[in-house]
Tab-separated table of C-alpha atoms in Angstrom:
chain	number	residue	atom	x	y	z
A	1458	UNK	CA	0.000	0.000	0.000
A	1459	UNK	CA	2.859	2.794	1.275
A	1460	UNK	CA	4.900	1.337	-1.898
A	1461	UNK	CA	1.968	2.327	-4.312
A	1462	UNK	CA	1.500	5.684	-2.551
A	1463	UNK	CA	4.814	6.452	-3.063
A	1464	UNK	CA	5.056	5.409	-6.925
A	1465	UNK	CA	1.989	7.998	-6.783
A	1466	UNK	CA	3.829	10.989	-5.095
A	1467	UNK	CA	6.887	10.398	-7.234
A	1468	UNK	CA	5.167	11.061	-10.162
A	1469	UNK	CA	3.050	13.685	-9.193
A	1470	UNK	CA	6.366	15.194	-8.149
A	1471	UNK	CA	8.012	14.571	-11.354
A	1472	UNK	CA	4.987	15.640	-13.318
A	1473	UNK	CA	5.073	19.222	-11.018
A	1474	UNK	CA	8.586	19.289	-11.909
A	1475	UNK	CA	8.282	18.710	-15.668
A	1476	UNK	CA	5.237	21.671	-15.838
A	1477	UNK	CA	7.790	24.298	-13.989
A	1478	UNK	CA	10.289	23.221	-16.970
A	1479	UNK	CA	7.692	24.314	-19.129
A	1480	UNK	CA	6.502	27.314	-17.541
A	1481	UNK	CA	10.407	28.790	-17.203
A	1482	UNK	CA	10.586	27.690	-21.309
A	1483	UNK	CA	7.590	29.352	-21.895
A	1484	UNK	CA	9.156	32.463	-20.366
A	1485	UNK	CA	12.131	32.768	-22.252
A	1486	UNK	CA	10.566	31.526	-25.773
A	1487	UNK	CA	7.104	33.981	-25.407
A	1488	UNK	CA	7.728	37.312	-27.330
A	1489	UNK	CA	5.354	39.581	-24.892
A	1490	UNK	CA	4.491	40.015	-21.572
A	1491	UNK	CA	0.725	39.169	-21.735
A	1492	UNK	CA	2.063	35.479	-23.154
A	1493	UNK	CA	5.003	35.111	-20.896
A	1494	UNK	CA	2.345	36.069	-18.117
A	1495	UNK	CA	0.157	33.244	-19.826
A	1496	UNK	CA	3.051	30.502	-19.598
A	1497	UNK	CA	4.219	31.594	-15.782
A	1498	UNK	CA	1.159	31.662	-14.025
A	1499	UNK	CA	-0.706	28.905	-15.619
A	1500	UNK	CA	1.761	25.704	-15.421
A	1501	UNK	CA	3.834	26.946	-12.914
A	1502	UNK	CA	0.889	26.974	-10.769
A	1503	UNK	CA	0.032	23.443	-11.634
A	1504	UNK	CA	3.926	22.389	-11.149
A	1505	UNK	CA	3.438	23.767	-7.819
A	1506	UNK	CA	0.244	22.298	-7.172
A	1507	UNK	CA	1.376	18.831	-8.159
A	1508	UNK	CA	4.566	18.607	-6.545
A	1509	UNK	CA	2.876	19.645	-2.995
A	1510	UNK	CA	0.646	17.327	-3.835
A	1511	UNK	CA	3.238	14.488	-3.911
A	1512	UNK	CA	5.020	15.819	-0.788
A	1513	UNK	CA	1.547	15.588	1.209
A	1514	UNK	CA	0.670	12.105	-0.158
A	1515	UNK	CA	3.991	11.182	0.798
A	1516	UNK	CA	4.016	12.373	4.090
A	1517	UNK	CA	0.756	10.836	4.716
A	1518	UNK	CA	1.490	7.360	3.192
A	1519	UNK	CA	4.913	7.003	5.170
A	1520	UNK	CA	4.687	8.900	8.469
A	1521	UNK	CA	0.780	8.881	8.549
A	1522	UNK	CA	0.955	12.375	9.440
A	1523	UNK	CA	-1.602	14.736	7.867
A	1524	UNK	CA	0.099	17.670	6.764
A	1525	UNK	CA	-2.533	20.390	7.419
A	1526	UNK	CA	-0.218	23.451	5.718
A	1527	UNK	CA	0.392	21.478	2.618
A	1528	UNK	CA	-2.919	21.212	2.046
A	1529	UNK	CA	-3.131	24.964	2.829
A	1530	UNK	CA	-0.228	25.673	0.649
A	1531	UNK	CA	-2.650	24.367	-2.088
A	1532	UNK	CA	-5.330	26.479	-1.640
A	1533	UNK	CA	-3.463	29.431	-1.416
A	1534	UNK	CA	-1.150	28.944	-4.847
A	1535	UNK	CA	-4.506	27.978	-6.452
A	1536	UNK	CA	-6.122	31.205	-5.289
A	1537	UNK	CA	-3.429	33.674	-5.819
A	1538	UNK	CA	-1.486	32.563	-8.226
A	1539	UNK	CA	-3.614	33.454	-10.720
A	1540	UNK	CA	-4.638	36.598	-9.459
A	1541	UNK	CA	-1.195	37.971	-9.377
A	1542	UNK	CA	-1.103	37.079	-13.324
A	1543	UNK	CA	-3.617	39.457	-13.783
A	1544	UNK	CA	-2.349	41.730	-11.863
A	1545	UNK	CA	0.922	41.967	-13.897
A	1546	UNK	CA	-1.168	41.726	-17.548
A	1547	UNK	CA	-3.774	44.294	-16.521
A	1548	UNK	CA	-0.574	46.731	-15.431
A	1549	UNK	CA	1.458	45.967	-18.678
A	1550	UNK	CA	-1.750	46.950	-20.291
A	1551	UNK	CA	-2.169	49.555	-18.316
A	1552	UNK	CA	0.846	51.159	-18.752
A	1553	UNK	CA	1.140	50.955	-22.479
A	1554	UNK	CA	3.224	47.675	-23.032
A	1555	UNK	CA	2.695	46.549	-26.625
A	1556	UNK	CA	1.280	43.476	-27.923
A	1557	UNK	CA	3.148	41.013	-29.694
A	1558	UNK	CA	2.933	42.429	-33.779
A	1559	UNK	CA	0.843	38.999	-34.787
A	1560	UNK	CA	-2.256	39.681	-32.168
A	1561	UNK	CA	-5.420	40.445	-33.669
A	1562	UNK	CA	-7.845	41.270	-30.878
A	1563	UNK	CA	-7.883	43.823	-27.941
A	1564	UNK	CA	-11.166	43.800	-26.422
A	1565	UNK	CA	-9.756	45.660	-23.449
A	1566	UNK	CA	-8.982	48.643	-25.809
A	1567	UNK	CA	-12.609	48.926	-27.308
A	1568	UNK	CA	-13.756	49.022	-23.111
A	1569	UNK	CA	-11.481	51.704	-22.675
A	1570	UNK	CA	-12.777	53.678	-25.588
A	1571	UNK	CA	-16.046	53.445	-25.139
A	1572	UNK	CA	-15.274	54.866	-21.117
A	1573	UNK	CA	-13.744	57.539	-22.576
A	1574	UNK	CA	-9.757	56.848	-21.684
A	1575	UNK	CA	-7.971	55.745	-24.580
A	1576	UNK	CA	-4.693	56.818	-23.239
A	1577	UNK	CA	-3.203	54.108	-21.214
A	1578	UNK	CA	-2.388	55.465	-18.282
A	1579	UNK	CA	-5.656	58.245	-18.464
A	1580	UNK	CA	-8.365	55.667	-16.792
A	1581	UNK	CA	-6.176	54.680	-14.397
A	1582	UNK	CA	-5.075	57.993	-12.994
A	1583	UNK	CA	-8.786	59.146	-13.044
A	1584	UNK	CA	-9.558	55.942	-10.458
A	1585	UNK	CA	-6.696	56.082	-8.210
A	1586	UNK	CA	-7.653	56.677	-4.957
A	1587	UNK	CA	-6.956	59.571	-3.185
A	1588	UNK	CA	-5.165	59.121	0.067
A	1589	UNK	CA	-5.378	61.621	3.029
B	837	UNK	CA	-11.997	54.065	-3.410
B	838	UNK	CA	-13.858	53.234	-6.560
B	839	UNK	CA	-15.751	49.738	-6.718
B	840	UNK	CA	-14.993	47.071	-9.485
B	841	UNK	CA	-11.456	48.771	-10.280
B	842	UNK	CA	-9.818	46.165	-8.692
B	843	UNK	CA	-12.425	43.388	-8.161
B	844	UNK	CA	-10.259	40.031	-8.744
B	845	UNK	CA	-7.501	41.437	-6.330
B	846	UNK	CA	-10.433	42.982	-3.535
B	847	UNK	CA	-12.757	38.976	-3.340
B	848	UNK	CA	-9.309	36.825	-3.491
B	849	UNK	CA	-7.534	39.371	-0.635
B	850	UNK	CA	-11.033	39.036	1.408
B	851	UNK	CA	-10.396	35.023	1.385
B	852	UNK	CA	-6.763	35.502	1.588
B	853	UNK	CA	-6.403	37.417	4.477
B	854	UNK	CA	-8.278	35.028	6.953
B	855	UNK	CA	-6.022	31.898	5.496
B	856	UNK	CA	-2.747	34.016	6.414
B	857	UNK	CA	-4.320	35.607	9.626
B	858	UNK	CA	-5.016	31.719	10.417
B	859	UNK	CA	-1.768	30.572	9.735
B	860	UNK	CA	-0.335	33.360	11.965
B	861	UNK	CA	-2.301	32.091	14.675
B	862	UNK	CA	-1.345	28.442	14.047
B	863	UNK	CA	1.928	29.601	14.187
B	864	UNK	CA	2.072	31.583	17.398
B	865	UNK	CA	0.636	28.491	18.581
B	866	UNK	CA	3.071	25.723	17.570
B	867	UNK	CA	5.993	27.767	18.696
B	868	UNK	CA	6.801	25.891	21.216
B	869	UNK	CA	7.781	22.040	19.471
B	870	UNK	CA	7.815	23.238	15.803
B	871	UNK	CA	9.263	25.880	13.600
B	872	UNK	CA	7.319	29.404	14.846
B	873	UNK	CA	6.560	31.643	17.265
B	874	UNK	CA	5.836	35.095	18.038
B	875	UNK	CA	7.975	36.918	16.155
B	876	UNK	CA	7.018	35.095	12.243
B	877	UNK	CA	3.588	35.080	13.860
B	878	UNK	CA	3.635	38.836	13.957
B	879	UNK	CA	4.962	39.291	10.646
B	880	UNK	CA	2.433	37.448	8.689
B	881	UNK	CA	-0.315	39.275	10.618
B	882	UNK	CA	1.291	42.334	9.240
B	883	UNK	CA	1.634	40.891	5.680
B	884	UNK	CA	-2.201	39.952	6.223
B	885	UNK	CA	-2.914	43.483	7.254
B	886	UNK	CA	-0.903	45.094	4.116
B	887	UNK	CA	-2.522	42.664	1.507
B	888	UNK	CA	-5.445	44.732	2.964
B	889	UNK	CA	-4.132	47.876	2.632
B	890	UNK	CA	-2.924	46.636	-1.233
B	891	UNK	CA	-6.226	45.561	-2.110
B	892	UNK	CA	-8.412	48.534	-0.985
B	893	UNK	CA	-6.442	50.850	0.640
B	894	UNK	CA	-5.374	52.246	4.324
B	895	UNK	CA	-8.436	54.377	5.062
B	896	UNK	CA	-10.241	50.390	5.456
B	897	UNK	CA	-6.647	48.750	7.157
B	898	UNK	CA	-7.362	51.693	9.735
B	899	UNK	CA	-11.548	51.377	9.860
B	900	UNK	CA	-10.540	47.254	9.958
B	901	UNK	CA	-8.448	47.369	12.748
B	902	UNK	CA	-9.355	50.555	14.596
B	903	UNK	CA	-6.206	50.396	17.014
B	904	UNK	CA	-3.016	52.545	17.157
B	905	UNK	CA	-0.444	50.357	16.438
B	906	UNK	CA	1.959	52.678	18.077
B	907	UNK	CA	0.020	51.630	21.478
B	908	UNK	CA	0.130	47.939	20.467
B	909	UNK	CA	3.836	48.362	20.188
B	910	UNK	CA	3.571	49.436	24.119
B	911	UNK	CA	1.368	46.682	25.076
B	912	UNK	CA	3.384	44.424	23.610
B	913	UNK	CA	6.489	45.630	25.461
B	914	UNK	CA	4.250	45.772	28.957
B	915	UNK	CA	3.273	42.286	28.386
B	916	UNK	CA	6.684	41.303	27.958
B	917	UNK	CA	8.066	42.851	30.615
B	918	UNK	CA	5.552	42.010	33.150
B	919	UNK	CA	6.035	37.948	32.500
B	920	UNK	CA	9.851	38.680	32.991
B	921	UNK	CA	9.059	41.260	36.365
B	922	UNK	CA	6.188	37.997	37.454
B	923	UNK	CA	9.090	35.811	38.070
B	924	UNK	CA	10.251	38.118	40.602
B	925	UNK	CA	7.084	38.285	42.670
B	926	UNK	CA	7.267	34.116	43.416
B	927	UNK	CA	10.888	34.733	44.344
B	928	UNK	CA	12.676	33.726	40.937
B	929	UNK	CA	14.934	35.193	39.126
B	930	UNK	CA	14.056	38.147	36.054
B	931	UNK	CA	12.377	36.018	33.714
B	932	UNK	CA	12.111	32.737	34.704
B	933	UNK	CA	9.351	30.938	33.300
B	934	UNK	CA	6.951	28.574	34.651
B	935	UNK	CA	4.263	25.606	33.379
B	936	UNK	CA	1.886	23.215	34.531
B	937	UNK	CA	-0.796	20.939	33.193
B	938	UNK	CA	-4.498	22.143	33.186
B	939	UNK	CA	-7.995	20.385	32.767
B	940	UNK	CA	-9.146	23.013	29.747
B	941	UNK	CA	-13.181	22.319	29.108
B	942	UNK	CA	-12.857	21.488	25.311
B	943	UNK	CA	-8.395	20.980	25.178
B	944	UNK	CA	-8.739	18.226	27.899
B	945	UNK	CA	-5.243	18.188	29.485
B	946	UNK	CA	-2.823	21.209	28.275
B	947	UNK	CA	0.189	22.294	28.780
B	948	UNK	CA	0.364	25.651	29.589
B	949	UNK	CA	3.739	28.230	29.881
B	950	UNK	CA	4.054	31.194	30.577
B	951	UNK	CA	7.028	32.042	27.863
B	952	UNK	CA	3.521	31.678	25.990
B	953	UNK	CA	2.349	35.375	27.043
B	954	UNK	CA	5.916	36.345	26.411
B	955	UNK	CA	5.177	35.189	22.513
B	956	UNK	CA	2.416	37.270	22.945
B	957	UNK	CA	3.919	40.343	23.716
B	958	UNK	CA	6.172	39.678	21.077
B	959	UNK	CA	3.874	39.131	18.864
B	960	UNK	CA	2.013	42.039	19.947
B	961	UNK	CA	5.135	44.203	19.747
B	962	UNK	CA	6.392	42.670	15.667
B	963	UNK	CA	2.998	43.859	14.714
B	964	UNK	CA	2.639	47.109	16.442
B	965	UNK	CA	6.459	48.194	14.709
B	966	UNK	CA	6.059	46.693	11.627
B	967	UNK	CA	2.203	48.493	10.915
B	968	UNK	CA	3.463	51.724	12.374
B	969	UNK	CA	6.433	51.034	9.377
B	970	UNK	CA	4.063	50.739	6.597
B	971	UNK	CA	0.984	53.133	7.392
B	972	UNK	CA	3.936	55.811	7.580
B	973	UNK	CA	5.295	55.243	4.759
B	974	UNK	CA	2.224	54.526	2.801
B	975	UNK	CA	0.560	57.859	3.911
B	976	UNK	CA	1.486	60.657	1.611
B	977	UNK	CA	1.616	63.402	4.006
């Protein structure tokens, strides 16, 4: 039983490790940010995901201890993960970072006609906050 | 603070926050066998607070937590100082600490210290100096 738990965990660990290979190629072959953003959140939150994972099957399967921050751990790169991602894209965008020259679409920039703020950095000046 | 400029970062930090301010408290906790304690305790309660102050902005950090951290900071200290002076009142030396085993309604049988409310004041004293840090900086005054 431990033996097949920890055939399970090794993969999952060296599936988690194979995605971050992939994510970290995906940064350096992407040619803008909004794809390079695209290739590090997405499977280098999986990677992460699957090699914690592995660690808390393993942990369970051999020392029988339940590992209550792994599981944690999980939640939290699933949650935020991809909201930093759009935090970077939507301030790329924001502050007038290019597309790559093959895209064809920008919805965003139709949105931020029709409100009135083509310029870039226009809309978001006109929302910042104003501290006291 | 204008709604829906920020909406993905506002829900996630609402969840977010509790999960760290959790695991702050689990750590305080566990200080005593495992890797923790007052000090990373305090910090993450600080991160927890400034993912708040990220995500909307210090005008709800301060209507969130209505203390001044400043006084914390002095609590903290107190609390510190008066497990060290309570030594001295049972004839110990400055600071030496004490435990026993207690009948706790829900715990059953705990082991309680007193190096515990030294955490605390720790704790108490991280956050206090590491707020007062950041809502200075962050004001723009």
């Amino acid at each position: 039983m431990a033996t097949i738990v920890e055939w399970i965990s090794v993969l999952l660990a060296l599936a988690g490790a194979v995605f971050c290979a992939i994510s970290a190629f995906g940064l350096i072959r992407f040619p803008d940010v909004y794809m390079r953003s695209h290739a590090a959140t997405k499977s280098a939150a999986l990677g992460v995901l699957f090699i914690l994972g592995g660690a808390f099957l393993y942990f369970w399967a051999v020392d029988g201890a339940v590992d209550a921050r792994l599981l944690l751990a999980i939640v939290f790169v699933f949650l935020t993960s991809p909201v930093a991602g759009h935090l970077n894209g939507r301030s790329a965008y924001r502050s007038g970072v290019k597309m790559w020259k093959g895209s064809v679409r920008d919805d965003f920039k139709d949105v931020l006609e029709k409100a009135g703020t083509s310029a870039p950095d226009a809309a978001f000046e006109k929302e910042k906050p104003k501290l006291p | 603070m204008p709604k829906g400029s920020d909406i993905f970062l506002q829900n996630v930090s609402k969840i977010v926050v509790f999960l760290v301010l959790a695991f702050a408290l689990y750590l305080f906790f566990t200080g005593h066998g495992s890797p923790g304690g007052g000090f990373i305790a305090g910090l993450m309660s600080a991160g927890a607070l400034l993912l708040l102050a990220l995500a909307y902005d210090i005008e709800t950090v301060r209507k969130v937590v209505p203390f001044d951290f400043k006084l914390i900071t002095a609590i903290g200290l107190l609390i510190a100082l008066g497990t060290g002076t309570g030594a001295l009142l049972f004839g110990q030396p400055f600071l030496k600490h004490a435990f026993g085993h207690f009948d706790l309604p829900l715990l059953g049988d705990t082991e309680l210290h007193t190096a515990l409310i030294f955490d605390l004041g720790v704790y108490l004293a991280v956050v206090g100096v590491t707020m007062t840090i950041l809502l200075t900086i962050g004001e723009d005054r």
